[in-house]
Coordinates of C-alpha atoms in Angstrom, one line a residue:
X1 CA 0.0 -0.1 0.0
X2 CA 2.8 2.5 0.9
X3 CA 4.7 1.8 -2.4
X4 CA 1.3 2.4 -4.4
X5 CA 0.8 5.6 -2.5
X6 CA 4.3 6.9 -3.2
X7 CA 4.1 5.7 -6.8
X8 CA 0.9 7.8 -7.3
X9 CA 2.5 10.8 -5.5
X10 CA 5.5 10.6 -7.8
X11 CA 3.3 10.5 -11.0
X12 CA 1.3 13.4 -9.8
X13 CA 4.3 15.3 -9.4
X14 CA 4.4 16.4 -13.0
X15 CA 1.0 17.7 -12.7
X16 CA 1.9 19.7 -9.8
X17 CA 4.8 21.3 -11.5
X18 CA 2.6 22.5 -14.2
X19 CA 0.7 24.6 -11.7
X20 CA 1.5 28.2 -11.0
X21 CA 4.1 28.5 -8.3
X22 CA 1.7 29.9 -5.7
X23 CA -0.6 27.1 -6.1
X24 CA 2.6 24.6 -5.8
X25 CA 3.3 26.3 -2.4
X26 CA -0.2 25.9 -1.2
X27 CA -0.1 22.2 -2.1
X28 CA 3.1 21.8 -0.2
X29 CA 1.8 23.4 2.8
X30 CA -1.4 21.4 2.7
X31 CA 0.7 18.2 2.5
X32 CA 2.7 19.2 5.6
X33 CA -0.5 19.9 7.6
X34 CA -1.7 16.5 6.5
X35 CA 1.4 14.7 7.5
X36 CA 1.2 16.2 11.0
X37 CA -2.7 15.3 11.2
X38 CA -2.3 11.7 9.8
X39 CA 1.3 10.7 9.9
X40 CA 3.7 9.9 12.7
X41 CA 6.8 11.5 14.0
X42 CA 10.1 10.0 13.0
X43 CA 13.8 10.5 13.8
X44 CA 16.1 10.2 10.8
X45 CA 19.9 10.4 10.5
X46 CA 21.9 11.4 7.5
X47 CA 25.5 10.9 6.8
X48 CA 26.9 13.7 4.9
X49 CA 30.2 13.9 2.9
X50 CA 31.7 17.4 2.3
X51 CA 35.2 18.6 1.4
X52 CA 35.6 19.2 5.1
X53 CA 34.9 15.4 6.0
X54 CA 32.0 13.1 6.9
X55 CA 29.4 14.2 9.5
X56 CA 26.2 12.7 10.8
X57 CA 23.0 14.9 11.0
X58 CA 20.1 13.8 13.1
X59 CA 16.8 15.3 12.8
X60 CA 14.3 14.5 15.5
X61 CA 11.1 16.0 14.5
X62 CA 9.9 14.7 11.1
X63 CA 6.3 14.1 10.7
X64 CA 5.6 11.6 7.7
X65 CA 3.4 8.8 6.4
X66 CA 6.2 6.2 6.0
X67 CA 9.9 5.5 6.5
X68 CA 10.5 6.5 2.8
X69 CA 8.6 9.6 3.1
X70 CA 10.4 10.6 6.3
X71 CA 13.8 10.3 4.6
X72 CA 12.7 12.3 1.6
X73 CA 11.1 15.0 3.8
X74 CA 14.3 15.0 5.9
X75 CA 16.4 15.5 2.8
X76 CA 14.4 18.0 1.0
X77 CA 13.2 20.3 3.8
X78 CA 16.2 20.2 6.2
X79 CA 19.4 18.8 4.9
X80 CA 19.6 20.2 1.3
X81 CA 18.5 23.7 2.5
X82 CA 21.2 23.7 5.2
X83 CA 23.7 22.3 3.0
X84 CA 23.0 24.8 0.2
X85 CA 23.2 27.6 2.8
X86 CA 26.7 26.5 3.8
X87 CA 27.7 26.1 0.2
X88 CA 26.6 29.5 -0.8
X89 CA 28.4 31.0 2.3
X90 CA 31.5 29.4 1.1
X91 CA 32.0 27.3 4.2
X92 CA 31.9 24.1 2.1
X93 CA 32.4 23.4 -1.6
X94 CA 30.4 20.3 -2.2
X95 CA 28.2 17.9 -0.1
X96 CA 26.9 14.4 -0.8
X97 CA 24.3 12.5 1.2
X98 CA 26.0 9.1 1.6
X99 CA 23.5 7.2 3.9
X100 CA 19.9 7.8 5.3
X101 CA 18.3 5.9 8.0
X102 CA 15.2 6.1 10.4
X103 CA 16.2 5.7 14.0

């Protein structure tokens, strides 16, 4: 069941991208609210490799519908924005997510 829901969401992603940006933002906000109402709380750990070395990042408060969804939400909403910020500030040159796991 979980795989079918994720597959459907991936297929609908193309339709979502065709919508105006303000509608896309509203859909994402609604998905976050629905995850908090109907999902459960996860703790996810990411292993990040940068030019400065390898570092684990743990995120305690991720609301998601499944393990896969929790890892996806953690990487998109938490890890990538943080790493992009560090990269734009010149503190790191590159980053790569090596490993993800639900704790």
